[in-house]
CSV table of C-alpha atoms in Angstrom, one decimal:
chain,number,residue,atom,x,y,z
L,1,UNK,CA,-44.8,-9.1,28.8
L,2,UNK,CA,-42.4,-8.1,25.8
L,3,UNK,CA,-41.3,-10.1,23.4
L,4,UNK,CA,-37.3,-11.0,23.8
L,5,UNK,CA,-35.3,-9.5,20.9
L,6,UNK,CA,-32.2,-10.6,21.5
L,7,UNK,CA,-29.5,-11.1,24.1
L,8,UNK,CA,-26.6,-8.6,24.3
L,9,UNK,CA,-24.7,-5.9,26.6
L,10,UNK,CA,-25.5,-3.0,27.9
L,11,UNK,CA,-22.1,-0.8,28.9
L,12,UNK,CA,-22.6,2.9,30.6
L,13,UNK,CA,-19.6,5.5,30.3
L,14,UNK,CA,-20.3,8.1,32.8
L,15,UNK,CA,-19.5,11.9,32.3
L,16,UNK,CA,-16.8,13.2,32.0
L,17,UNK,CA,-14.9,10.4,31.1
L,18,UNK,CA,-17.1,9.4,28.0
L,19,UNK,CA,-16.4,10.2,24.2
L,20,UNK,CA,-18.9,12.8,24.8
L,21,UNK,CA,-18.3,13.9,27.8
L,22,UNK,CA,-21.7,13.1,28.6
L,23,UNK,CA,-23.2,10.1,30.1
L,24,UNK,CA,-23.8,7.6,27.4
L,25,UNK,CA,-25.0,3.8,27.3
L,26,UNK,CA,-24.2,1.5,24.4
L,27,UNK,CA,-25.9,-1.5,23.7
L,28,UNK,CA,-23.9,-4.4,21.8
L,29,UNK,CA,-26.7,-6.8,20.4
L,30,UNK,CA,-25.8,-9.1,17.6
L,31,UNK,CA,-25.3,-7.5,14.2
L,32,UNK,CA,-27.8,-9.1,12.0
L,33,UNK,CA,-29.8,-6.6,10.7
L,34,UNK,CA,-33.1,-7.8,10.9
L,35,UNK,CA,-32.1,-7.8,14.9
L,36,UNK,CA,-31.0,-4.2,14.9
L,37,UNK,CA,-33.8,-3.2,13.4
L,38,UNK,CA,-36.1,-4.7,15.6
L,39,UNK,CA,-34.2,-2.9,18.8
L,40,UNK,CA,-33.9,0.4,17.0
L,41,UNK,CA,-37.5,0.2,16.2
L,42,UNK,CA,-38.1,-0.7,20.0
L,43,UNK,CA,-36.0,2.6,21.4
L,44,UNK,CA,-37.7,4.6,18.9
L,45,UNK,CA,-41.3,4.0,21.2
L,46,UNK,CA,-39.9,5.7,24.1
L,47,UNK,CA,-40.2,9.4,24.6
L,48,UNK,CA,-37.7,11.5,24.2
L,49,UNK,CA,-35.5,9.2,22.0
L,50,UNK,CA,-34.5,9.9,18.7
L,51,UNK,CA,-32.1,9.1,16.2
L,52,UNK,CA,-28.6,10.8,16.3
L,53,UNK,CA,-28.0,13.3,13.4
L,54,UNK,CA,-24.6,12.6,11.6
L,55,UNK,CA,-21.9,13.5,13.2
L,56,UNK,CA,-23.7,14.5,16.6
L,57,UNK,CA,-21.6,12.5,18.8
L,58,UNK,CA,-18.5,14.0,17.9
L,59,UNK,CA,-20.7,17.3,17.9
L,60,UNK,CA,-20.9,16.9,21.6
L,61,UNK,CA,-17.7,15.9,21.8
L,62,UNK,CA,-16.6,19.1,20.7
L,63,UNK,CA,-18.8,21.5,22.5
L,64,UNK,CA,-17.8,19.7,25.6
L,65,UNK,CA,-13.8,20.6,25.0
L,66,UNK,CA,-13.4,17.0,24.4
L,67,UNK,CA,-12.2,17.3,21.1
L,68,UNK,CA,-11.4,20.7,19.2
L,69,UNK,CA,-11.9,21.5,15.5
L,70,UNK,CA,-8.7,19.8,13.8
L,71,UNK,CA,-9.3,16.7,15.9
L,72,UNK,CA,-12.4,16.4,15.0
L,73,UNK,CA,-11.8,16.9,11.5
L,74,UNK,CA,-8.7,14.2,11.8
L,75,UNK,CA,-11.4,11.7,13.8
L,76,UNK,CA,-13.4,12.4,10.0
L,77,UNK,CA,-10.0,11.7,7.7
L,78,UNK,CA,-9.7,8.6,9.9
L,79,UNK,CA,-13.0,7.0,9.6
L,80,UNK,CA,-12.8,7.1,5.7
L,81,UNK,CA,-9.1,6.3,5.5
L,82,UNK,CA,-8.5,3.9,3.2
L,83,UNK,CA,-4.6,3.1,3.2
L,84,UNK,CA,-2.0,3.4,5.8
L,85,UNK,CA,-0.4,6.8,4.9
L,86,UNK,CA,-4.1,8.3,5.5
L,87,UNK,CA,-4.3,6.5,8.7
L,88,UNK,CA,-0.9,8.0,9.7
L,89,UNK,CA,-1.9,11.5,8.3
L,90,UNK,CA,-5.0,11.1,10.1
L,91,UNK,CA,-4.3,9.6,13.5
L,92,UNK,CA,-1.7,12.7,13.9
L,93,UNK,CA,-5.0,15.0,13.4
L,94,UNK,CA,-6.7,13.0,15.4
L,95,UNK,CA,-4.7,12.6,18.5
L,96,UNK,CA,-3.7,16.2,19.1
L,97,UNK,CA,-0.3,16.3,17.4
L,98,UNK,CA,-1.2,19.2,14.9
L,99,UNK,CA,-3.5,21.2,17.6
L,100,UNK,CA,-0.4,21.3,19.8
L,101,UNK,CA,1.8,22.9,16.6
L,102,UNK,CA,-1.7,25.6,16.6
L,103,UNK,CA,-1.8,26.2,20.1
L,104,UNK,CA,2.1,26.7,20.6
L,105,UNK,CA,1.9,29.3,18.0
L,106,UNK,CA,-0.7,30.7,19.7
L,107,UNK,CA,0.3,30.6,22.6
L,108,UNK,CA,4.1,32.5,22.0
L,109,UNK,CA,2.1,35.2,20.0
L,110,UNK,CA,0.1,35.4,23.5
L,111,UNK,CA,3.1,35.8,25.5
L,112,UNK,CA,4.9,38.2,22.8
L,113,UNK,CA,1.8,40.6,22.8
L,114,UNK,CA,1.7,40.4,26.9
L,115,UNK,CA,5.7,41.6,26.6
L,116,UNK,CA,4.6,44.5,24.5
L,117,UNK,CA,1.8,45.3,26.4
L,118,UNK,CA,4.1,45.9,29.8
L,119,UNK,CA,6.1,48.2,27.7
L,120,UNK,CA,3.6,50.2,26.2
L,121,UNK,CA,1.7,50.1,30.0
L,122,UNK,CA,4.9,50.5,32.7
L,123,UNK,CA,7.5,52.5,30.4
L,124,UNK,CA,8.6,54.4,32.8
L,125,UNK,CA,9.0,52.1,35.1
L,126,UNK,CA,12.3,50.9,36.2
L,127,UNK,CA,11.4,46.9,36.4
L,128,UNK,CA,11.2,46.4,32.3
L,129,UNK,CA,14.7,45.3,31.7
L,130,UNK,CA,15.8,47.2,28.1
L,131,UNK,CA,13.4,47.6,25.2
L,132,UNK,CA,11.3,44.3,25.3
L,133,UNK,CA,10.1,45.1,21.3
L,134,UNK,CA,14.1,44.4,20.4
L,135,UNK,CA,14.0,41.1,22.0
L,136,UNK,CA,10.6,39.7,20.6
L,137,UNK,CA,10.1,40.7,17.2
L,138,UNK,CA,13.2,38.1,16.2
L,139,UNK,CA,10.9,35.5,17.5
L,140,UNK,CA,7.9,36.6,15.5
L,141,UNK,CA,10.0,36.3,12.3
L,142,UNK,CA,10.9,32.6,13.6
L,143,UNK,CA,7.2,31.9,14.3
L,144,UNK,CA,6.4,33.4,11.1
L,145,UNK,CA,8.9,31.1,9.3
L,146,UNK,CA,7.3,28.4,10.9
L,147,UNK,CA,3.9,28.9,9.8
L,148,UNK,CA,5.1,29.7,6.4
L,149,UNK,CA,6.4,26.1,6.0
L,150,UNK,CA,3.5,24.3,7.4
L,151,UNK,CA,1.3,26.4,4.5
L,152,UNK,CA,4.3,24.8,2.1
L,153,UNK,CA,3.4,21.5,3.3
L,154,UNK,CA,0.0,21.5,2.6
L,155,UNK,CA,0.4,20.1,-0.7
L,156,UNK,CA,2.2,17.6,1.1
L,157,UNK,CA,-1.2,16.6,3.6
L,158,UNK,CA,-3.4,16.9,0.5
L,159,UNK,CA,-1.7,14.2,-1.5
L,160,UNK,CA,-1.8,11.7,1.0
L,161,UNK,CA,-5.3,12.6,2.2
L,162,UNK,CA,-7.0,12.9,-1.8
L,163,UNK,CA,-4.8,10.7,-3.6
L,164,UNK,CA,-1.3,11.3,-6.3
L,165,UNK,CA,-3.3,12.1,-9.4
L,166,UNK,CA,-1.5,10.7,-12.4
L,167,UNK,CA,-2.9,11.1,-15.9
L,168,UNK,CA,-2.2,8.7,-18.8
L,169,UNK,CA,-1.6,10.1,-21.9
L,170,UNK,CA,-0.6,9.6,-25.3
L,171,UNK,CA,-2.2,8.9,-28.9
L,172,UNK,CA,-4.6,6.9,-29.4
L,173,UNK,CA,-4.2,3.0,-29.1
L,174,UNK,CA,-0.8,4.1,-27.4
L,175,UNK,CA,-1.6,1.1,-24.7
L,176,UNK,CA,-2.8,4.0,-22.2
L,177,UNK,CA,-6.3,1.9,-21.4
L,178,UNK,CA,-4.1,-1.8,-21.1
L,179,UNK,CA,-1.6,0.1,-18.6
L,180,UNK,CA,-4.3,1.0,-16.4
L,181,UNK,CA,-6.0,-2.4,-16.4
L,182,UNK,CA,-2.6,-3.7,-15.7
L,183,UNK,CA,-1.9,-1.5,-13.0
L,184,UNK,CA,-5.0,-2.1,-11.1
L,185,UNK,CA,-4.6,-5.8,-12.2
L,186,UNK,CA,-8.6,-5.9,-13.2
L,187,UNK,CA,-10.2,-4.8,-16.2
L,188,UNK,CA,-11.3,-1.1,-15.6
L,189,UNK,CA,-10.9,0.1,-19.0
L,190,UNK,CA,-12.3,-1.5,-22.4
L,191,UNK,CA,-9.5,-2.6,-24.8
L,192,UNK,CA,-10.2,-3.2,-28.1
L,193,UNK,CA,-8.0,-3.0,-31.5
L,194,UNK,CA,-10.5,0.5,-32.8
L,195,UNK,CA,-8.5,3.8,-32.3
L,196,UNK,CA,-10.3,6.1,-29.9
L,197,UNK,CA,-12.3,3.7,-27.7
L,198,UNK,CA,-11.9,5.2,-24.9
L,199,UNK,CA,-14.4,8.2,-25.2
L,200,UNK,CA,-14.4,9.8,-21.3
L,201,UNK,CA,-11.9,10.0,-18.9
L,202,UNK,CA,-11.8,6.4,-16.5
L,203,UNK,CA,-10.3,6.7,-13.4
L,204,UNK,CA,-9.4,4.1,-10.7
L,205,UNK,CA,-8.2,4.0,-7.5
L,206,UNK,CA,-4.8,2.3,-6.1
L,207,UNK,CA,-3.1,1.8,-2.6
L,208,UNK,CA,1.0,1.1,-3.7
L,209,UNK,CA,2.4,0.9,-0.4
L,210,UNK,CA,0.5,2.8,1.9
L,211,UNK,CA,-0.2,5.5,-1.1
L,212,UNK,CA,-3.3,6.2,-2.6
L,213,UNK,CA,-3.2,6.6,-6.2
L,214,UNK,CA,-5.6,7.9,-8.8
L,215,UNK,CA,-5.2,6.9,-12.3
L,216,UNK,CA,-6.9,8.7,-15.2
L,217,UNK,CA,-7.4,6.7,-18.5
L,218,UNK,CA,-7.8,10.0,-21.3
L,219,UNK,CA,-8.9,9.7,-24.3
L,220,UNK,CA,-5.8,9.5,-27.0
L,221,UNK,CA,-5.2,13.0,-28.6
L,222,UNK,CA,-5.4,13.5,-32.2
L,223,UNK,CA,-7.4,15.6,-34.6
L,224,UNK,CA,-10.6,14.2,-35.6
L,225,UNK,CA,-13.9,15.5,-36.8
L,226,UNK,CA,-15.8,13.4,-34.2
L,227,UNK,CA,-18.0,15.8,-31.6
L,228,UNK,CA,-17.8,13.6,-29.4
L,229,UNK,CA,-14.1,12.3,-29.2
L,230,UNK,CA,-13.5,16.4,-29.4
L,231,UNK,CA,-15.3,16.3,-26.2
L,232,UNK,CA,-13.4,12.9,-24.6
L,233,UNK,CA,-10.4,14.9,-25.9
L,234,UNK,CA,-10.8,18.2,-24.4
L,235,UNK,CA,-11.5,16.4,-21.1
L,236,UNK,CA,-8.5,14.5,-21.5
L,237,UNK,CA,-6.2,18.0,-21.6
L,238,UNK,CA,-7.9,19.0,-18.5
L,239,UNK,CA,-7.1,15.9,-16.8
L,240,UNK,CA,-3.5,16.4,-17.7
L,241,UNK,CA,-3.3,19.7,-16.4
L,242,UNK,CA,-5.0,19.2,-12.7
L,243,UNK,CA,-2.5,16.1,-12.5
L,244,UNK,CA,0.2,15.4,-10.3
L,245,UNK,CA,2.3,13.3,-12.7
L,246,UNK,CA,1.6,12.4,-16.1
L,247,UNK,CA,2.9,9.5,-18.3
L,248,UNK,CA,3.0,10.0,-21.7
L,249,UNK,CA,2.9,7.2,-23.6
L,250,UNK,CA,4.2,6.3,-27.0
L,251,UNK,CA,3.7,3.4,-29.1
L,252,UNK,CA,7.2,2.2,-30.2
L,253,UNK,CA,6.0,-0.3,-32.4
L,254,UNK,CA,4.9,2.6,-34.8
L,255,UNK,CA,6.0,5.6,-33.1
L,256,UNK,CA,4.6,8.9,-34.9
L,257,UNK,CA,7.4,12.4,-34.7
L,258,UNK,CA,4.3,14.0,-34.3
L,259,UNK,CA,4.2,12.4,-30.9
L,260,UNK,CA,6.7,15.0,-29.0
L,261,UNK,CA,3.9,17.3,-29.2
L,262,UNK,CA,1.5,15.3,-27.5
L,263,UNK,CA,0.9,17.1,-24.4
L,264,UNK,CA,1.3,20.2,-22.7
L,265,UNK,CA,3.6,19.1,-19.2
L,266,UNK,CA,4.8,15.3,-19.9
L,267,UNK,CA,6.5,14.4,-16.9
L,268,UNK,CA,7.6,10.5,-17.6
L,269,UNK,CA,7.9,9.4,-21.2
L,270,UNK,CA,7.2,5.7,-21.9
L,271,UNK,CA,7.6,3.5,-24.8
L,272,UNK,CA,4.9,1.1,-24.9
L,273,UNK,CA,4.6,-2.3,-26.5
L,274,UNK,CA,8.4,-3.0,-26.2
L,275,UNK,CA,7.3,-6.5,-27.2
L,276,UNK,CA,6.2,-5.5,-30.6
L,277,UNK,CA,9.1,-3.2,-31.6
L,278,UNK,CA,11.2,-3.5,-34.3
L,279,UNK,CA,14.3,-2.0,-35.1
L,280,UNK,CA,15.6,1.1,-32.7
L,281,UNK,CA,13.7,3.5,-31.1
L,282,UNK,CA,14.4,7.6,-32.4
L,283,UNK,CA,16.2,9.4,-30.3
L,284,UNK,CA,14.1,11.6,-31.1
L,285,UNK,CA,11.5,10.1,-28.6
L,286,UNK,CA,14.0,10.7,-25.8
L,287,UNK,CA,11.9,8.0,-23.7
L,288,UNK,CA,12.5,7.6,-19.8
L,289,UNK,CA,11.9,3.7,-19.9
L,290,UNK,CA,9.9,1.3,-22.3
L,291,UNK,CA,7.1,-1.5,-20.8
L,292,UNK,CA,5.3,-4.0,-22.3
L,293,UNK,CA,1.7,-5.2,-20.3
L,294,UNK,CA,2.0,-8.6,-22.2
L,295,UNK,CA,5.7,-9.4,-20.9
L,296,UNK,CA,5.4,-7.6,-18.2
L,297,UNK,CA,8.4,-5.8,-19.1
L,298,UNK,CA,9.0,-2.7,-17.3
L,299,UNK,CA,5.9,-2.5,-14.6
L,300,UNK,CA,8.0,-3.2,-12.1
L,301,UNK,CA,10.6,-0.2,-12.9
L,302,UNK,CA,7.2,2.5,-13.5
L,303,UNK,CA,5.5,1.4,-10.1
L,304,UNK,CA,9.1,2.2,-8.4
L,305,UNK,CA,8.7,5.5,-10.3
L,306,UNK,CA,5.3,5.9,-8.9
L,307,UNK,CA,6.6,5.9,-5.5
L,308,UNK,CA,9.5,8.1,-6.2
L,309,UNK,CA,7.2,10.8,-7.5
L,310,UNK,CA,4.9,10.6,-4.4
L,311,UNK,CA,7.3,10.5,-1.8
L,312,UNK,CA,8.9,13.0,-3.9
L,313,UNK,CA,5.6,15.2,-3.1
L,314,UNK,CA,5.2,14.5,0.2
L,315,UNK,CA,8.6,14.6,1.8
L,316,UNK,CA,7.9,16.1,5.1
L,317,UNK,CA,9.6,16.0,8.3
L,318,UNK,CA,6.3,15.0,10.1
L,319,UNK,CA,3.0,13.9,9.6
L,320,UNK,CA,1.7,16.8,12.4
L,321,UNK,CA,1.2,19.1,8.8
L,322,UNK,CA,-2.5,20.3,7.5
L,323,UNK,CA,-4.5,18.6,4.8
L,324,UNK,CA,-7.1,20.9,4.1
L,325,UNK,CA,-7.7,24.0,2.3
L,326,UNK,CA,-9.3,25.3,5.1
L,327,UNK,CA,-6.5,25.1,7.6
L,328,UNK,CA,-4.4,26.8,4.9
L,329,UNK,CA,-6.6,30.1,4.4
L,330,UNK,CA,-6.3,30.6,8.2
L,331,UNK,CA,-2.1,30.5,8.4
L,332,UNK,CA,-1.8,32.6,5.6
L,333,UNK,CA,-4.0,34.8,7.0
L,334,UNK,CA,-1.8,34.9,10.0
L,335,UNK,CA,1.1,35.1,8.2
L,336,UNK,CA,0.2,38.1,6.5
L,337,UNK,CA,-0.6,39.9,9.9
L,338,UNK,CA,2.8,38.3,11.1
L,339,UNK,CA,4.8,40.2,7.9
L,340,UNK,CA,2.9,43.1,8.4
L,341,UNK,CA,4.0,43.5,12.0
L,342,UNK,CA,7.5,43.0,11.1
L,343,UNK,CA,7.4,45.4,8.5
L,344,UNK,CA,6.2,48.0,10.2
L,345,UNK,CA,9.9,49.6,11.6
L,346,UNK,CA,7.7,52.9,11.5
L,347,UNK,CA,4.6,52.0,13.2
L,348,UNK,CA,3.6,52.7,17.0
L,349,UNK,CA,3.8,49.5,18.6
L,350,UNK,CA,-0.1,49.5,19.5
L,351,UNK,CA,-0.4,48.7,15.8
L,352,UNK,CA,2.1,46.1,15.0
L,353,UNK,CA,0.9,44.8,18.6
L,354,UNK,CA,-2.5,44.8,16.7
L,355,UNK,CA,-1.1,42.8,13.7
L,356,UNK,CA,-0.2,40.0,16.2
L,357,UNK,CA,-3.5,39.9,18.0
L,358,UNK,CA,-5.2,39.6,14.4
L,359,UNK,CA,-2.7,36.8,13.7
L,360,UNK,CA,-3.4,34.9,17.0
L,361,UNK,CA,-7.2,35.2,16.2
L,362,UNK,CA,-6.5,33.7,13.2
L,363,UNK,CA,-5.1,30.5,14.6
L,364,UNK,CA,-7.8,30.4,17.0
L,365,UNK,CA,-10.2,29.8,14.2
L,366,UNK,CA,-8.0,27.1,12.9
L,367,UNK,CA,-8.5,24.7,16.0
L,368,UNK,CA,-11.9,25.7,16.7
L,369,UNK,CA,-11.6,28.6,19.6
L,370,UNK,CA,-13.8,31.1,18.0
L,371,UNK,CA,-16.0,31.8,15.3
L,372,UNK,CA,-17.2,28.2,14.8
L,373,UNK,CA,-20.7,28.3,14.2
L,374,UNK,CA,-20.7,28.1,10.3
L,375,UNK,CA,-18.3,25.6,10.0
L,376,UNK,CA,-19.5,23.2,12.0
L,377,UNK,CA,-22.7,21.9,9.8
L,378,UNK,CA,-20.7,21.3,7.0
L,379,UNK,CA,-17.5,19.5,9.2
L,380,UNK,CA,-20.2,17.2,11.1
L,381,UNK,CA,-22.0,16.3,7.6
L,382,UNK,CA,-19.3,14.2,6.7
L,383,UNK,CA,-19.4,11.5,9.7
L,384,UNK,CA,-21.8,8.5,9.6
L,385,UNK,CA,-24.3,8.6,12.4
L,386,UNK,CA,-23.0,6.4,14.4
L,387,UNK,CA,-20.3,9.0,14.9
């Protein structure tokens, strides 16, 4: 007789009602892991029993038309969200919301082409009331307007799905590296007296309020002869540029006129070391606010600013929007096709009819109707495989 290896529960979900929509058993044993070990390696001795690949479940689930593309994508995005706006973003993906947008659109270009197919088929009949084409070509420019905004939004979805990139910049021993640390309330970035101690670019991670924020630490910018600060430096310009808001900081207890200068796009100007300052600040420096990380003077007022510039970024009427690059290439795809059809006041209607059939395929591929084979490896990658 076996040797008991623990004592758990053994639930069955039979088809179709499963996650699957396959029957499935799951077996809740007790989470050490020297105790799921030992069952895994017991399963693993019977035949025809394997370990899942990642992602298989939800695999499954998809070819089963329990799930299609974008929820399955959204069921990813939710799994590694880490603050509540990606939930939100995610469960919205997730439950269906943005594959109903999808599948209206497809669905009225459906209809629309079926309209222009009885013309072009029963013309001379007497049962199409008026010229059909007059009537449904207004509605294509409304669809197209719709799909136009949702590829608007996109920058919207990938902001709360990657993280608000802002870059600190500024000369160095500005106070860029103790802002950081005092941001993230932990020491992430050495701080020491030496100009040009920070050498590579640090970033961290932050949830303000349901936002997540990345924070890059640069290297200050000056001339020096130093390979490698040249290299820290030139990194540091990049990081600036790819950034969604950059603070520029200025030492106002020494503040240089060469400063202005500093970088290509400053978005918020800050004053640093208020504490130290002496005298008045130049005009000159035409600062937004001043801080000190010793006081504390200030924080307060930039995190406010933070969430400003992120809302600012992802004002959006609803959550139902896409967050990935992928989702974007299709719609303006399809809105291409859609101009095109409208545009064409001097085509036969079996082209512009064609133009809208093109554009409906292309929403298809969005939520996972057709043409799904290569995408699917790299989508199921990202799950654990336990999903």
């Amino acid at each position: 007789m076996g040797e008991v290896l623990d004592r758990g529960l053994v639930l069955t979900f039979p088809r179709p009602n499963s996650f699957t929509g396959e029957d499935c058993a799951e077996l809740q044993v007790h989470g050490g892991r020297a105790v799921v070990n030992a069952v895994l390696k017991s399963l693993a001795g019977f035949s025809g029993v394997r370990f899942a690949e990642p992602g298989e479940f939800s695999k499954r689930a998809f070819e089963n038309g329990k799930m299609d593309l974008v929820e399955v994508e959204g069921l990813a995005d939710l799994l590694a969200a880490e603050t509540e706006m990606q939930r939100r973003l995610a469960n919205e993906q997730a439950n269906g919301h943005l594959s109903t947008v999808y599948d209206e659109w497809r669905e009225k270009l459906i209809y629309i082409r079926s309209m222009l197919e009885a013309e072009l088929d029963f013309s001379d009949e007497g049962d199409i009331p008026g010229s059909v084409s007059d009537r449904v070509w207004a509605e294509v420019a409304v669809l197209k307007s719709q799909v136009d905004k949702a590829i608007t939004n996109l920058r919207a979805g990938e902001i709360i799905r990657d993280g608000f990139k802002v870059a600190l910049a500024g000369r160095p021993n500005a106070g860029k590296s103790s802002l950081l640390n005092a941001l993230a309330q932990r020491d992430v970035a050495i701080v020491t007296p030496i100009a040009g101690t920070t050498r590579d670019v640090v970033r961290c991670e932050l949830d303000i309020e349901g936002y997540k924020f990345e924070l890059f630490d640069t290297a200050g910018i000056r001339g020096t002869d130093d390979v490698v600060e040249q290299e820290g430096i030139k990194r540091a310009l990049r990081t600036i540029i790819d950034a969604d808001l950059v603070l520029q900081l200025f030492d106002i207890s020494g503040i240089h006129e060469e400063d202005a200068e500093l970088t290509p796009r400053p978005t918020l100007r800050i004053g640093t070391k208020s504490d130290l300052a002496i005298g008045v600040v130049p005009e000159s420096a035409k600062l937004d606010m001043t801080i000190s990380v010793v006081t504390g003077e200030g924080l307060m007022l930039l995190r406010e600013r933070l969430l400003d510039a992120v809302r600012q970024g992802t004002r959006v009427e609803s959550l139902a929007i896409p967050s990935r690059l992928r989702h974007a290439e299709r719609l303006r795809s399809a809105s291409l096709h859609l101009g095109s059809a409208l545009e064409g006041h001097a085509m036969p209607i079996e082209i512009r009819a064609e133009d809208l059939r093109l554009a409906t395929a292309e929403l298809a591929r969005v939520t996972g109707r057709i043409d799904t084979e290569t995408l699917l490896g790299k989508i199921f990658s990202e799950f654990c495989v336990g999903k």
